[in-house]
JSON list of C-alpha atoms in Angstrom, two decimals:
[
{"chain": "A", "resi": 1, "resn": "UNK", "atom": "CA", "xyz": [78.48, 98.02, 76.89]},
{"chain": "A", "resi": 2, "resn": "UNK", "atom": "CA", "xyz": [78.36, 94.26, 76.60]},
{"chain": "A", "resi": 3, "resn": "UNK", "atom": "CA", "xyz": [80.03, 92.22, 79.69]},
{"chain": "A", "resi": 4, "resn": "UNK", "atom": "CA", "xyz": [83.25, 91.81, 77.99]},
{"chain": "A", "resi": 5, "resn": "UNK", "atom": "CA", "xyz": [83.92, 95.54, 77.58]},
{"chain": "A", "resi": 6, "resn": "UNK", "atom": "CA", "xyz": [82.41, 96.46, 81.15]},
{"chain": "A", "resi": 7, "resn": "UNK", "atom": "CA", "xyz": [85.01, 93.61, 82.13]},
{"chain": "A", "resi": 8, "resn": "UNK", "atom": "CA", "xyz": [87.83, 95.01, 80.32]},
{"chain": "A", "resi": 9, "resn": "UNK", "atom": "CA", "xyz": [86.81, 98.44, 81.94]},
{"chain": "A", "resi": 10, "resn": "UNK", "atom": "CA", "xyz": [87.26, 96.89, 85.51]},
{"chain": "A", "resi": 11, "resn": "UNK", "atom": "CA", "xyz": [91.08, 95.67, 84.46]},
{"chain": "A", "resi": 12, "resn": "UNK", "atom": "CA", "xyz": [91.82, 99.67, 83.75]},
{"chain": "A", "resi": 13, "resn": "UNK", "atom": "CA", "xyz": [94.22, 100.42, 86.42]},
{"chain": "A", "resi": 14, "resn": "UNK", "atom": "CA", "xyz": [93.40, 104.38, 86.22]},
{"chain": "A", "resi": 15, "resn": "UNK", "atom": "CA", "xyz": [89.80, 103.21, 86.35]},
{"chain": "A", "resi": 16, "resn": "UNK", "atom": "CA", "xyz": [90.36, 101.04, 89.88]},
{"chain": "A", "resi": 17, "resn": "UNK", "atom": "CA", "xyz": [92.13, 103.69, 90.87]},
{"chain": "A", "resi": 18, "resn": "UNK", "atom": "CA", "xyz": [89.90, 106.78, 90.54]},
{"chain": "A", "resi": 19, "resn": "UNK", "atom": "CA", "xyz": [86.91, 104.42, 91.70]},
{"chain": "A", "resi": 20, "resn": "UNK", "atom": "CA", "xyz": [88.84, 103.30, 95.02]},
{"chain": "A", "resi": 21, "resn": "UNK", "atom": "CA", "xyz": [90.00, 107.03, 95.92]},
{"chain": "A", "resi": 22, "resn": "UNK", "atom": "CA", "xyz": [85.65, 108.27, 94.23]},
{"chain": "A", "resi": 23, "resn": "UNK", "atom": "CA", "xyz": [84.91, 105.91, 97.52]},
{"chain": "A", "resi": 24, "resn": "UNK", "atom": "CA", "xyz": [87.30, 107.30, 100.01]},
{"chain": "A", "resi": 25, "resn": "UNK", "atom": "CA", "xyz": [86.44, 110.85, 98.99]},
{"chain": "A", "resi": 26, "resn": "UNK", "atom": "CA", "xyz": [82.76, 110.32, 99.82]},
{"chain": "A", "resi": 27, "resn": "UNK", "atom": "CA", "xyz": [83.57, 107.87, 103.13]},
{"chain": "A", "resi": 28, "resn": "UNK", "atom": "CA", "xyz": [86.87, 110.53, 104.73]},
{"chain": "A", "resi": 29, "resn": "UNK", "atom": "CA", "xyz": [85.93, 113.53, 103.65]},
{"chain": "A", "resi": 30, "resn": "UNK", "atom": "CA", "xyz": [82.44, 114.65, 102.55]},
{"chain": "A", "resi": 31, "resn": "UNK", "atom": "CA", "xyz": [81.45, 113.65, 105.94]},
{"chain": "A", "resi": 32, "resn": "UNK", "atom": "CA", "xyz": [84.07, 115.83, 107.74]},
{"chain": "A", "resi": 33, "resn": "UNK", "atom": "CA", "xyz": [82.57, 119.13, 105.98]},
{"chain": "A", "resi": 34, "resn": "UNK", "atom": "CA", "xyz": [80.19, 121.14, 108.15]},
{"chain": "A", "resi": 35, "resn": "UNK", "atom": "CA", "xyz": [76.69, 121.65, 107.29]},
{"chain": "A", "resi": 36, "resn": "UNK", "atom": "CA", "xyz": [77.42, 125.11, 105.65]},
{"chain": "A", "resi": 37, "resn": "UNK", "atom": "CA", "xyz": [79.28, 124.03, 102.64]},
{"chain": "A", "resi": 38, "resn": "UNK", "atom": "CA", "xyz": [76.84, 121.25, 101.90]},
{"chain": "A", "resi": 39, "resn": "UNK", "atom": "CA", "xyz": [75.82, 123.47, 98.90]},
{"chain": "A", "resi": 40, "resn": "UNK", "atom": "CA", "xyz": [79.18, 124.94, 98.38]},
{"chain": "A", "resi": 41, "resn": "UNK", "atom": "CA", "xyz": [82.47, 122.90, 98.83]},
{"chain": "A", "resi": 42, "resn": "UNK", "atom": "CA", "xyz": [80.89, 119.72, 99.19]},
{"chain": "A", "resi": 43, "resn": "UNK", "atom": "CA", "xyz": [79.17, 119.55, 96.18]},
{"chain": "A", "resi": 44, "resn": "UNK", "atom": "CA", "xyz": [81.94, 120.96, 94.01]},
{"chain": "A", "resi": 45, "resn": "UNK", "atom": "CA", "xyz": [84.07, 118.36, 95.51]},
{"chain": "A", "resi": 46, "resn": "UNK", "atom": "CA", "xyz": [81.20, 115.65, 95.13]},
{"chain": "A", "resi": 47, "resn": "UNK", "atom": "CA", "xyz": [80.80, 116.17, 91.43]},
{"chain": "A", "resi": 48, "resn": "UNK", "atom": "CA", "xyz": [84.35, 116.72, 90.63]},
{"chain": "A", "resi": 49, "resn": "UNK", "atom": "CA", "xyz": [85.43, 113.58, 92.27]},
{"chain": "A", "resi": 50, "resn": "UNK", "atom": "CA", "xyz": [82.92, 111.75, 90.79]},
{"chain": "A", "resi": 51, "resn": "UNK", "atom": "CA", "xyz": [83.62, 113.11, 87.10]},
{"chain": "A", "resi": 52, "resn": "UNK", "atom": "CA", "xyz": [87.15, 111.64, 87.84]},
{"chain": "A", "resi": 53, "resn": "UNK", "atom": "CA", "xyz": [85.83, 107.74, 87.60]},
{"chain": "A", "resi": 54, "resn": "UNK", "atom": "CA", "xyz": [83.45, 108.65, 84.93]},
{"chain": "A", "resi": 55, "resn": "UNK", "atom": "CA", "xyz": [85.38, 110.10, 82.16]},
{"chain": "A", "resi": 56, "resn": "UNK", "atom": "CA", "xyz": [87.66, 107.41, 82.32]},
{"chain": "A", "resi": 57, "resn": "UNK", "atom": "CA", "xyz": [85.03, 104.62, 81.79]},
{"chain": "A", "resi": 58, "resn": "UNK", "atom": "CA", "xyz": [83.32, 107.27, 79.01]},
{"chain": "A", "resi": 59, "resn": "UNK", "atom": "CA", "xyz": [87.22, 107.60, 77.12]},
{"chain": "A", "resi": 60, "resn": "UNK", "atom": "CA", "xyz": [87.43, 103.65, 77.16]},
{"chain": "A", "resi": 61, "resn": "UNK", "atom": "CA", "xyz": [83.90, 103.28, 75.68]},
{"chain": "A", "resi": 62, "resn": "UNK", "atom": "CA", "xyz": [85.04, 105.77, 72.70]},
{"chain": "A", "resi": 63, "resn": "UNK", "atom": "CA", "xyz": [86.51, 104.00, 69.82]},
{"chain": "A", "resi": 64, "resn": "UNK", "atom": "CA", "xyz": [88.88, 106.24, 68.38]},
{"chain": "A", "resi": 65, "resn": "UNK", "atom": "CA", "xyz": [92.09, 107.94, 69.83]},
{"chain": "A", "resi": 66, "resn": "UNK", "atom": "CA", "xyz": [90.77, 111.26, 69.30]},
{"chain": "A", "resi": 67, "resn": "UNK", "atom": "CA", "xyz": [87.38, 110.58, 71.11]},
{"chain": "A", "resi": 68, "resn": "UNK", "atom": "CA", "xyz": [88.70, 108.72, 74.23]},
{"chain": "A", "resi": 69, "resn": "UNK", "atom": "CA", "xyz": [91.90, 110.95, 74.47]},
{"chain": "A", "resi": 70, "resn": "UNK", "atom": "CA", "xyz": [89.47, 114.01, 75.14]},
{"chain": "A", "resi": 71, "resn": "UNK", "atom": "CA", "xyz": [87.45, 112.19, 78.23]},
{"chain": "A", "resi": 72, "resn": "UNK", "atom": "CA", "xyz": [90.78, 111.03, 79.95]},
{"chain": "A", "resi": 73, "resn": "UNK", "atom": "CA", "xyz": [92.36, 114.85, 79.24]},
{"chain": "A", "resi": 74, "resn": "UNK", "atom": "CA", "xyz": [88.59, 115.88, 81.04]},
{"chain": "A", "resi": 75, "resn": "UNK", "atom": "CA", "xyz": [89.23, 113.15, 83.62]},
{"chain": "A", "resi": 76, "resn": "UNK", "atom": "CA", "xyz": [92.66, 114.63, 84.46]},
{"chain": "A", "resi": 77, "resn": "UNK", "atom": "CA", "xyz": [91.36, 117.83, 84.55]},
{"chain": "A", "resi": 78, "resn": "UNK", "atom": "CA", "xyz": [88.92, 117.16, 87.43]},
{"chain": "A", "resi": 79, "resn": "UNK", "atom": "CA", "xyz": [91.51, 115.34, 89.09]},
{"chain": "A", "resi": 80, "resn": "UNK", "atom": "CA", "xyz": [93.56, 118.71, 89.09]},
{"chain": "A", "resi": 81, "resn": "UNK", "atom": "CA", "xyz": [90.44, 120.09, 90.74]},
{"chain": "A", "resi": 82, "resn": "UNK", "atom": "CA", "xyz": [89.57, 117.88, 93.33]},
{"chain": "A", "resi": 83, "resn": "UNK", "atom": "CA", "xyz": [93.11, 118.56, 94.61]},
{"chain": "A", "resi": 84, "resn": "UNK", "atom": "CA", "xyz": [92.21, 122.09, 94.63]},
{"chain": "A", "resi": 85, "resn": "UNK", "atom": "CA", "xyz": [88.79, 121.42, 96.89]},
{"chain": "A", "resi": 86, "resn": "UNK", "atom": "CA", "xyz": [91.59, 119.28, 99.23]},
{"chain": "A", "resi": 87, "resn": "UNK", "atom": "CA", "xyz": [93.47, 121.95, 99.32]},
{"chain": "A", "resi": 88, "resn": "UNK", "atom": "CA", "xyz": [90.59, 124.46, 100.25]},
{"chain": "A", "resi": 89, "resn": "UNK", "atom": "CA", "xyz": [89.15, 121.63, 103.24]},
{"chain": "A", "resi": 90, "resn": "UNK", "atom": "CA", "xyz": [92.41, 121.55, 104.15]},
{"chain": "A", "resi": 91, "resn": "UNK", "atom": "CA", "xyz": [93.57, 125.18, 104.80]},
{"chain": "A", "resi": 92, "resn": "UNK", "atom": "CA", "xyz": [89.83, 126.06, 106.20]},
{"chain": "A", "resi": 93, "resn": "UNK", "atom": "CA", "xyz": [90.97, 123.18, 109.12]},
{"chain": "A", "resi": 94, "resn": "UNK", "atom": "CA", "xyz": [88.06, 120.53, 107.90]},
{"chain": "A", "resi": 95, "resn": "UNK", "atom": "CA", "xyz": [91.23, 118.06, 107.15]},
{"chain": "A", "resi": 96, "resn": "UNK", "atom": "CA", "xyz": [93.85, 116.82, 109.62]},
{"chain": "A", "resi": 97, "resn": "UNK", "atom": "CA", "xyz": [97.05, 117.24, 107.78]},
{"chain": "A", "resi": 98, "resn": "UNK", "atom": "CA", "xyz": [97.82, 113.48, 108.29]},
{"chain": "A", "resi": 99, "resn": "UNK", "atom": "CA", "xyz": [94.51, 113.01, 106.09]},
{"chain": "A", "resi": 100, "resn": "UNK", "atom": "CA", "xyz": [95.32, 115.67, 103.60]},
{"chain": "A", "resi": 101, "resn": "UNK", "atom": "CA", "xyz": [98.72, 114.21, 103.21]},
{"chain": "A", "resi": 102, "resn": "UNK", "atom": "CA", "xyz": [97.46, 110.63, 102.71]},
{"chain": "A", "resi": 103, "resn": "UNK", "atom": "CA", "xyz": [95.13, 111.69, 100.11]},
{"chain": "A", "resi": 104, "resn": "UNK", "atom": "CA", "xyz": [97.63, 113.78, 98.56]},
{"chain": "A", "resi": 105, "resn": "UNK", "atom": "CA", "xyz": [99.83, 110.74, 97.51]},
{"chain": "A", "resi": 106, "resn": "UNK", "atom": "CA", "xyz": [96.81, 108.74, 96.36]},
{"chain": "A", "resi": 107, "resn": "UNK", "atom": "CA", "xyz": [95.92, 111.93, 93.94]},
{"chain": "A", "resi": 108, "resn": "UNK", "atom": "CA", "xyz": [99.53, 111.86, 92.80]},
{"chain": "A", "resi": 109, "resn": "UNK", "atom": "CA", "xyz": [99.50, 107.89, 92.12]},
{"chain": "A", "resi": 110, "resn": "UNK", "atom": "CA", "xyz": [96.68, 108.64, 90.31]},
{"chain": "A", "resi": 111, "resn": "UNK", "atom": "CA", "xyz": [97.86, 110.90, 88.24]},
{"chain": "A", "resi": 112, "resn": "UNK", "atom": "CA", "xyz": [100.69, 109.44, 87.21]},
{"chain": "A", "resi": 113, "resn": "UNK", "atom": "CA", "xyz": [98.52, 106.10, 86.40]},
{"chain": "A", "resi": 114, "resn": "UNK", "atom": "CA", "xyz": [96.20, 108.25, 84.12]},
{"chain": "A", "resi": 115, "resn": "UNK", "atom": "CA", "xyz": [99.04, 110.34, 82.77]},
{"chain": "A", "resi": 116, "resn": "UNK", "atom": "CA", "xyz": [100.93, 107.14, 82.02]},
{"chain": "A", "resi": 117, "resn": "UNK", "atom": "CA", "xyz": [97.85, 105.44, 80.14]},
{"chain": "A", "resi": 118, "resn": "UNK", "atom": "CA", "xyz": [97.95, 108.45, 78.14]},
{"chain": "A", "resi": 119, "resn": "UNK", "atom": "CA", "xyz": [101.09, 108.04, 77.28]},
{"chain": "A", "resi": 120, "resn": "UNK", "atom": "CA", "xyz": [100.51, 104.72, 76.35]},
{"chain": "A", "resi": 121, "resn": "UNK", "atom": "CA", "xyz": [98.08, 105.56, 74.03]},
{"chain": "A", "resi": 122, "resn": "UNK", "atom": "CA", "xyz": [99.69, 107.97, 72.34]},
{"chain": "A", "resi": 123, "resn": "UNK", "atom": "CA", "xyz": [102.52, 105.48, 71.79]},
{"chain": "A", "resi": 124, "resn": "UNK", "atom": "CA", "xyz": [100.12, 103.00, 70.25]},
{"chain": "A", "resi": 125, "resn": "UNK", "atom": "CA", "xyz": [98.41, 105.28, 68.36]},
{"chain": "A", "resi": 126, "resn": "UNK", "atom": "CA", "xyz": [101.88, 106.36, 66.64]},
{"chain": "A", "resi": 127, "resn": "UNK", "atom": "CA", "xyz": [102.41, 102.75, 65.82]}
]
């Protein structure tokens, strides 16, 4: 990717997005597990997180509709299942519920950013 497409990448607001909440994942919450699910629920969450971020910048380097449409459907997918590793920290008590909650409504903005870009894509790619 030259440095006008990696710029264009960084103007993405899904992109910002998932990268800013990749960040606070790995600052508020990895570090609140105990050493016990290192292997287990941190890792799951870890990768899924990160997958978030990743797909989107892969779907914006595709060049067709088809191509990047699958990596931001992927994308949303491990969005859906980083809520579900939230969800886990937060029932097993590794979460405050005022942290939980917080990150709940970032997930949510985020998922309406990525489902709108789809949306918008879909709308382009009809015309």
């Amino acid at each position: 990717m030259d440095k006008e497409e990696q710029r264009g990448l960084e103007t993405l607001v899904a992109w910002q997005k998932a990268v800013a909440f990749t960040i606070r994942v790995h600052r508020e919450v990895l570090p609140k597990l105990p050493p016990e699910e290192k292997y287990a629920l941190a890792i799951q969450l870890r990768r899924a997180v990160q997958s978030v971020p990743a797909n989107i910048a892969e779907g914006y380097g595709r060049y067709t509709f088809k191509d990047s449409s699958h990596f931001y459907y992927i994308a949303r997918g491990s969005l859906e299942e980083v809520y579900t590793y939230l969800v886990l920290a937060h029932r097993l008590n590794y979460l405050d519920d005022a942290l939980f909650h917080s990150l709940q409504d970032e997930l949510r903005t985020l998922r309406h950013v990525l489902n709108g870009y789809l949306k918008f894509l879909r709308k382009q790619r009809r015309s």
